[in-house]
Amino acid sequence: SYSVTGVQTCALPISLPEPATPYSRLWEQNYAQSLQRELYRQGFPDAEVAMTPDARDAAGDLNQVDLLARVEPGERVRLGAVRFEGEERTRRSVLERRAALEPGEWLDRVDVERARFRLARLGVFNRVELDYDPPEGPERDAVFTLEEGKRTDISLLLGYGSYEMLRGGVEVEQRNLFGLAHRSRLRAVQSFKSTSADFAYTMPDLIGGETDVFVRGSYLRREEIDFLRREYGGGVGAQRFLPVLQTHAGLRFNYQRVQATQSEINPEIGLRDATVSAWVLDLARERRDSPIDPRRGYHLALSQELAAEVFGGNVNYYRVELGGSYHLDLGGGRRIHLGATHGAALTLGKAGDDLPLAKRFFPGGENSLRGYQYGEAAPRDDEGRIVGAEAFLLGNVELEQALTPAWSLVAFCDAVGLAGRLADYPFNEGLYSVGGGIRWKTVIGPVRLEYGHNLNRRPRDPAGTLHFSIGFPF
């Protein structure tokens, strides 16, 4: 049973737990916080809750605890004005729309704190602080103190991968354009195997709420193992963070020209030149302690692409890719890293339709099956040339042992199942690699030197591959 005192001072309903609820100190803390949040929402910003066990009765192996909740709600307060200080270039209308607070309503501390979080997520402020003026009284103004960040950042990009080797480029990012919190980003990268450029222009709150609208354009020229890939096009879409699911969601429309040239692959396998008009849905849930060097937590990502002639292209297909990772710190500098990725593509419409060659899956590389170069662990045709898969299932297992705070050893096992045609789903061929390496942790991610040995190589497959790269593999 439970006894709650002090509730009558606020004369408002407060949620009570069911009797016989399993008790623990953690449950007690969580329940006290939930009572406090409930009072915050009803306009009591100074509410305090103290929980104390009132009695303990033993009945066999079961201990029954009576709890006494002392609730001090304080006075009920209304929200006065919503004020912003420190902004220089940002338009006041943008701030008011993003905060979405109504003066005159009961002061909900939870809602006001969420407004501070929404302002911070605009991406144009170095700092967003919240105060109340006056700090006491029946009506208080919410005062947001803002520190605007740099308008332009220019970053040099440098990386290394076992297939593309040295790559470098530049990224130019502009923030708070026109005082509307708009952002633009231009990235250009050149390596020994590829040339790429990507431009994105993002407009927050264009359609209300916390939804960002963006326009993108991209170009890619890449020398694959058995063909030359060229893709260019653009699109428009929207993205937002879903707090209830703790998930980033995005929906975009892409219009691309996709080409695979300089290839001797059987022309019956995949279209060489296609105009792709598609809707793409992206979902990502990030719960790792660090995406650069994770020690614990998990990450999930889903991408679905639907291309059809009715959207303006000349191909019809559905392509889905689902991936995730899980990381566990075992203590003593030991960590387990698990990764899995599954992809599949099926054609729609006429029986003669086929998937563009460049839209097939090409596993392999330092972030995939590490006994192979990038794209080399894909299905081959009768002549031994790499043709890509219509479905694949990739799994990665790693054991990492820290030697020092900066250096660690890693042992891994990678496996992939391949289906050259979807009729062989989920796979009819398997490749396996085992190996190890050493890692040096840096601010841009681990620098990795790893060797993967292939256990069941095919004709033309290497016995193994040595990788030197930067960044966590999955």
XYZ file of C-alpha atoms in Angstrom:
474
model
C 0.000 0.000 0.000
C 1.043 3.615 -0.515
C 0.401 6.825 1.389
C 0.786 10.238 -0.298
C 0.677 13.504 1.652
C 0.725 17.086 0.416
C -1.365 16.344 -2.658
C -4.320 18.304 -1.311
C -2.281 21.546 -1.509
C -2.395 21.527 -5.309
C -5.905 20.075 -5.680
C -4.909 18.379 -8.945
C -4.808 14.663 -9.818
C -1.526 12.816 -9.362
C -0.889 9.305 -10.725
C -0.563 6.609 -8.081
C 1.119 3.247 -8.672
C -0.726 -0.025 -8.285
C -0.250 -1.815 -4.939
C 2.054 -4.866 -5.016
C 4.355 -3.160 -7.530
C 7.916 -4.656 -7.291
C 9.988 -2.228 -5.243
C 13.599 -1.080 -5.679
C 15.573 2.087 -5.056
C 15.694 2.702 -8.807
C 11.903 2.342 -9.064
C 11.521 4.768 -6.153
C 13.718 7.379 -7.862
C 11.922 6.976 -11.204
C 8.498 7.278 -9.580
C 9.512 10.396 -7.630
C 10.759 11.972 -10.871
C 7.546 11.054 -12.676
C 5.489 12.747 -9.922
C 7.667 15.839 -10.214
C 7.321 15.949 -14.018
C 3.557 15.574 -13.675
C 3.436 18.597 -11.392
C 5.712 20.530 -13.761
C 3.252 19.902 -16.589
C 0.369 21.215 -14.472
C 2.125 24.536 -13.823
C 4.086 23.914 -10.617
C 7.720 24.637 -11.621
C 8.989 24.590 -8.000
C 7.501 21.193 -7.121
C 9.560 18.903 -4.907
C 8.936 15.238 -4.089
C 10.577 13.199 -1.316
C 9.980 9.464 -0.954
C 10.567 7.559 2.302
C 9.708 3.950 3.240
C 7.044 4.188 5.968
C 6.782 0.561 7.084
C 8.122 -2.866 6.239
C 6.099 -6.035 6.848
C 7.522 -9.475 6.233
C 5.134 -12.131 4.932
C 7.178 -15.251 4.312
C 9.707 -14.517 1.567
C 7.838 -11.328 0.581
C 8.599 -7.936 2.117
C 5.804 -5.378 1.816
C 6.852 -1.727 1.886
C 4.581 1.249 2.501
C 5.909 4.429 0.904
C 5.289 7.969 2.035
C 5.495 10.574 -0.732
C 5.895 14.106 0.568
C 4.857 16.458 -2.212
C 5.525 20.196 -2.009
C 4.046 21.648 -5.207
C 4.679 25.321 -4.419
C 2.644 28.016 -6.128
C 1.087 27.610 -9.537
C 2.808 29.796 -12.152
C 1.864 31.150 -15.569
C 4.288 31.708 -18.424
C 4.834 35.402 -19.095
C 6.747 36.593 -22.142
C 9.131 34.430 -24.180
C 12.341 36.418 -24.652
C 15.464 35.850 -26.723
C 18.809 37.487 -26.037
C 22.104 37.366 -27.885
C 20.852 36.712 -31.420
C 22.400 38.988 -34.020
C 21.526 37.573 -37.427
C 18.729 35.105 -36.674
C 15.233 36.412 -37.327
C 12.939 36.606 -34.325
C 10.131 34.869 -36.241
C 12.339 31.792 -36.691
C 13.050 31.616 -32.948
C 9.415 32.075 -31.942
C 8.225 29.414 -34.365
C 10.896 26.970 -33.193
C 10.229 27.540 -29.476
C 6.458 27.121 -29.973
C 5.531 28.443 -26.493
C 2.284 30.260 -25.658
C 2.506 33.109 -23.098
C -0.322 33.068 -20.573
C -0.480 29.274 -20.311
C 0.542 27.427 -17.150
C 4.347 27.267 -16.961
C 5.347 23.731 -17.974
C 9.056 23.317 -17.218
C 9.228 20.154 -19.321
C 7.790 21.924 -22.372
C 10.066 24.958 -21.942
C 13.125 22.696 -21.688
C 12.045 20.952 -24.890
C 11.853 24.381 -26.527
C 15.482 24.971 -25.524
C 16.396 21.625 -27.077
C 14.539 22.512 -30.305
C 16.405 25.819 -30.550
C 19.728 24.028 -30.062
C 18.851 21.579 -32.848
C 18.631 24.422 -35.360
C 22.374 23.944 -35.684
C 23.274 27.648 -35.750
C 24.011 28.253 -32.050
C 27.071 27.302 -30.014
C 25.113 27.674 -26.805
C 21.462 27.934 -25.736
C 20.768 28.694 -22.071
C 17.435 29.016 -20.265
C 16.535 31.213 -17.276
C 13.336 32.502 -15.702
C 12.725 36.185 -14.928
C 11.844 36.724 -12.159
C 13.060 33.421 -10.645
C 10.034 33.437 -8.310
C 6.475 34.690 -8.509
C 3.113 33.755 -10.056
C 4.210 34.825 -13.566
C 7.679 34.278 -15.037
C 9.252 35.044 -18.398
C 11.232 32.333 -20.188
C 14.550 33.894 -21.250
C 16.692 32.095 -23.838
C 20.281 33.319 -24.073
C 21.781 32.465 -27.458
C 25.339 32.418 -28.751
C 25.454 32.270 -32.536
C 28.140 30.124 -34.156
C 30.354 30.773 -37.148
C 28.542 31.382 -40.392
C 31.090 29.587 -42.600
C 33.306 26.573 -41.966
C 35.868 25.288 -44.458
C 37.293 21.856 -43.694
C 39.966 19.864 -45.485
C 39.163 16.172 -45.852
C 41.765 13.419 -45.795
C 41.375 9.672 -45.665
C 42.786 6.375 -46.795
C 41.194 3.120 -47.874
C 42.716 -0.081 -49.165
C 40.892 0.175 -52.521
C 40.663 3.900 -53.216
C 43.972 4.549 -51.422
C 44.592 8.193 -50.571
C 41.598 10.486 -50.836
C 41.315 14.184 -50.113
C 38.855 16.981 -50.560
C 37.201 20.031 -49.129
C 33.906 20.710 -47.384
C 32.340 24.156 -47.179
C 29.425 24.608 -44.782
C 27.386 27.793 -44.402
C 24.926 28.297 -41.550
C 22.061 30.638 -40.813
C 21.698 31.904 -44.361
C 19.375 34.938 -44.671
C 18.859 34.783 -40.894
C 16.432 31.867 -41.416
C 18.692 29.132 -39.998
C 19.089 27.700 -43.509
C 22.255 25.643 -44.080
C 24.241 24.672 -47.151
C 27.010 22.119 -47.481
C 29.287 21.483 -50.459
C 31.667 18.532 -50.383
C 34.133 17.561 -53.116
C 36.419 14.520 -52.801
C 39.072 13.076 -55.108
C 40.836 9.746 -54.730
C 42.864 7.453 -56.981
C 39.664 5.612 -57.942
C 36.833 8.140 -57.737
C 35.644 11.708 -58.090
C 32.597 12.839 -56.158
C 30.734 16.026 -55.320
C 27.658 16.566 -53.173
C 25.636 19.713 -52.421
C 22.796 20.008 -49.898
C 20.649 22.987 -48.933
C 18.543 22.525 -45.767
C 15.605 24.680 -44.626
C 14.318 23.979 -41.087
C 10.650 24.378 -40.136
C 9.598 25.099 -43.702
C 6.493 22.925 -43.351
C 6.022 23.365 -39.593
C 7.031 21.413 -36.551
C 10.644 20.252 -36.437
C 10.727 19.028 -40.021
C 13.674 20.094 -42.174
C 13.255 20.326 -45.949
C 16.336 19.836 -48.119
C 17.434 19.961 -51.753
C 20.399 17.889 -52.921
C 22.552 17.359 -55.974
C 25.379 14.853 -56.444
C 27.929 13.510 -58.908
C 30.002 10.320 -58.684
C 32.548 8.775 -61.022
C 34.131 5.618 -59.628
C 36.300 2.882 -61.087
C 34.829 -0.379 -59.863
C 36.733 -3.630 -60.336
C 35.031 -4.660 -63.600
C 33.202 -1.494 -64.728
C 33.144 2.275 -64.500
C 30.310 3.700 -62.392
C 28.878 7.150 -63.168
C 25.917 8.626 -61.270
C 24.552 12.155 -61.231
C 21.264 13.772 -60.292
C 19.408 15.439 -57.480
C 16.381 15.373 -55.288
C 14.232 16.997 -52.661
C 13.044 15.662 -49.332
C 12.253 16.187 -45.672
C 13.670 14.828 -42.434
C 12.897 15.071 -38.746
C 13.772 13.521 -35.403
C 11.017 11.442 -33.777
C 11.513 11.799 -29.992
C 9.077 9.028 -29.057
C 11.041 6.486 -31.125
C 14.425 8.211 -30.692
C 14.763 7.822 -34.463
C 15.799 10.058 -37.344
C 13.417 9.749 -40.286
C 13.795 11.071 -43.821
C 11.757 10.859 -47.011
C 13.152 12.105 -50.322
C 12.503 12.001 -54.045
C 15.578 11.276 -56.201
C 16.070 11.697 -59.945
C 19.323 10.113 -61.204
C 21.146 9.025 -64.304
C 22.936 5.754 -63.472
C 25.532 4.321 -65.866
C 27.924 1.359 -65.899
C 30.393 1.611 -68.797
C 33.739 0.129 -69.897
C 32.444 -3.268 -68.906
C 32.782 -6.697 -70.503
C 30.202 -8.226 -68.169
C 27.403 -10.149 -69.836
C 24.929 -7.419 -70.917
C 22.031 -9.636 -69.834
C 23.035 -9.023 -66.203
C 21.861 -5.579 -65.183
C 21.023 -2.480 -67.196
C 24.026 -0.366 -68.223
C 22.252 2.983 -68.574
C 19.114 3.925 -66.657
C 17.161 6.940 -65.517
C 16.083 6.281 -61.947
C 13.167 8.197 -60.476
C 12.552 6.961 -56.955
C 11.155 7.644 -53.493
C 13.571 6.815 -50.670
C 12.672 6.331 -46.990
C 15.505 6.405 -44.427
C 15.225 5.529 -40.728
C 18.115 5.546 -38.242
C 18.208 4.929 -34.496
C 21.499 5.828 -32.808
C 22.062 4.533 -29.277
C 25.846 4.092 -29.264
C 27.986 5.987 -26.780
C 30.090 7.218 -29.727
C 29.613 6.702 -33.488
C 33.354 7.326 -34.005
C 34.670 4.784 -31.502
C 31.755 2.890 -29.903
C 32.246 0.903 -26.702
C 28.643 0.118 -25.854
C 25.152 0.563 -27.283
C 23.573 -0.173 -30.644
C 22.698 1.406 -33.967
C 19.945 0.525 -36.473
C 19.409 1.845 -39.996
C 16.837 1.108 -42.695
C 16.760 2.436 -46.267
C 13.980 1.643 -48.752
C 13.980 2.782 -52.384
C 11.032 2.458 -54.754
C 11.709 3.337 -58.408
C 8.988 3.314 -61.050
C 8.312 4.631 -64.523
C 5.229 6.397 -63.205
C 7.587 8.683 -61.222
C 9.402 9.760 -64.387
C 12.204 7.207 -64.825
C 12.579 4.165 -67.083
C 13.137 1.391 -64.508
C 10.918 -0.318 -61.952
C 12.406 -1.861 -58.810
C 12.242 -1.992 -55.023
C 15.523 -1.977 -53.087
C 15.872 -2.324 -49.312
C 18.904 -2.340 -47.023
C 18.756 -2.974 -43.275
C 21.780 -2.822 -41.013
C 22.786 -2.537 -37.411
C 25.526 -2.994 -34.857
C 25.799 -3.864 -31.180
C 28.726 -3.076 -28.897
C 29.426 -4.505 -25.442
C 32.180 -3.488 -23.013
C 33.335 -6.622 -21.157
C 35.711 -4.754 -18.859
C 39.469 -5.065 -18.661
C 39.801 -3.284 -22.003
C 37.911 -6.036 -23.848
C 34.977 -5.259 -26.131
C 32.696 -7.267 -28.395
C 31.447 -5.653 -31.626
C 28.664 -7.303 -33.679
C 27.383 -6.084 -37.038
C 24.807 -7.292 -39.556
C 23.576 -5.947 -42.894
C 20.945 -7.342 -45.247
C 20.044 -6.046 -48.677
C 17.642 -7.182 -51.386
C 16.312 -5.785 -54.657
C 13.413 -6.963 -56.772
C 12.196 -5.700 -60.110
C 8.643 -4.560 -60.730
C 6.495 -4.213 -63.806
C 7.233 -6.118 -67.009
C 9.012 -9.457 -66.848
C 11.799 -8.075 -69.059
C 12.661 -5.309 -66.602
C 15.997 -5.639 -64.859
C 17.885 -3.952 -62.087
C 20.527 -1.399 -63.156
C 23.985 -2.909 -62.742
C 25.061 -0.010 -60.512
C 22.115 -0.694 -58.164
C 23.180 -4.273 -57.447
C 25.072 -5.037 -54.223
C 28.868 -5.324 -54.141
C 30.116 -6.478 -50.706
C 33.766 -6.520 -49.746
C 36.329 -4.096 -48.362
C 37.650 -2.745 -45.084
C 34.100 -2.102 -43.784
C 32.548 -5.317 -45.080
C 34.168 -8.693 -45.837
C 37.781 -7.899 -45.032
C 39.417 -10.714 -47.001
C 38.492 -8.799 -50.178
C 38.887 -5.377 -51.722
C 35.870 -3.062 -52.026
C 33.184 -4.798 -54.139
C 35.311 -7.897 -54.741
C 33.171 -10.243 -52.609
C 30.220 -10.061 -55.009
C 28.906 -12.861 -57.259
C 30.869 -13.585 -60.466
C 29.608 -14.676 -63.883
C 30.758 -17.777 -65.775
C 33.811 -15.878 -66.997
C 34.808 -14.917 -63.452
C 33.803 -11.257 -63.771
C 32.112 -9.506 -60.849
C 28.409 -8.893 -61.533
C 26.970 -7.954 -58.126
C 24.156 -9.475 -56.089
C 20.423 -8.953 -55.925
C 20.456 -10.052 -52.283
C 23.094 -10.451 -49.600
C 23.421 -11.047 -45.858
C 26.593 -9.839 -44.118
C 27.701 -10.564 -40.550
C 30.715 -9.247 -38.613
C 32.069 -10.339 -35.225
C 34.999 -8.585 -33.530
C 36.869 -9.015 -30.260
C 38.919 -5.942 -29.330
C 41.560 -5.882 -26.602
C 42.978 -2.536 -25.507
C 46.736 -2.399 -24.999
C 46.867 1.264 -23.966
C 44.215 4.026 -23.993
C 45.170 4.707 -27.634
C 46.187 1.283 -29.026
C 44.282 -1.982 -29.280
C 44.388 -5.370 -30.993
C 41.388 -6.841 -32.781
C 40.425 -10.315 -34.047
C 37.480 -10.688 -36.397
C 35.361 -13.053 -38.433
C 33.317 -11.818 -41.403
C 30.799 -13.809 -43.443
C 28.526 -12.983 -46.360
C 25.791 -14.914 -48.113
C 25.165 -13.959 -51.764
C 22.325 -14.380 -54.245
C 23.113 -13.312 -57.809
C 19.406 -13.519 -58.593
C 16.553 -12.909 -56.167
C 15.212 -16.362 -57.076
C 18.049 -17.743 -54.933
C 17.027 -15.631 -51.906
C 18.300 -15.357 -49.238
C 21.596 -16.710 -50.669
C 23.115 -19.651 -52.539
C 26.792 -18.821 -52.048
C 28.811 -18.014 -48.929
C 32.211 -16.398 -48.385
C 34.115 -16.255 -45.096
C 37.105 -14.296 -43.829
C 39.019 -14.333 -40.550
C 41.809 -12.070 -39.456
C 43.134 -9.500 -37.079
C 44.816 -6.164 -36.825
C 45.890 -3.224 -34.731
C 44.123 0.105 -34.168
C 45.245 3.539 -33.101
C 42.490 5.776 -31.737
C 42.406 9.380 -33.018
C 39.894 12.242 -32.883
C 38.635 11.334 -36.369
C 38.233 7.646 -35.576
C 40.506 4.612 -35.326
C 43.404 4.240 -37.768
C 43.260 0.554 -38.695
C 45.800 -1.898 -40.103
C 44.042 -5.234 -40.619
C 44.520 -8.425 -42.603
C 41.661 -10.687 -43.623
C 42.271 -14.274 -44.803
C 39.698 -15.964 -47.054
C 38.664 -19.454 -45.954
C 36.884 -20.572 -49.144
C 38.124 -18.395 -51.998
C 36.823 -18.842 -55.525
C 38.904 -18.792 -58.712
C 40.339 -15.257 -59.140
C 39.714 -14.456 -55.458
C 42.734 -13.355 -53.404
C 44.060 -15.496 -50.560
C 43.563 -12.458 -48.356
C 43.786 -8.668 -48.267
C 45.726 -6.179 -46.166
C 43.705 -3.061 -45.308
C 44.933 0.298 -44.079
C 42.013 2.625 -43.372
C 40.509 5.244 -41.056
C 37.170 4.930 -39.279
C 35.221 2.290 -37.390
C 34.130 -0.545 -39.729
C 30.435 -0.825 -38.751
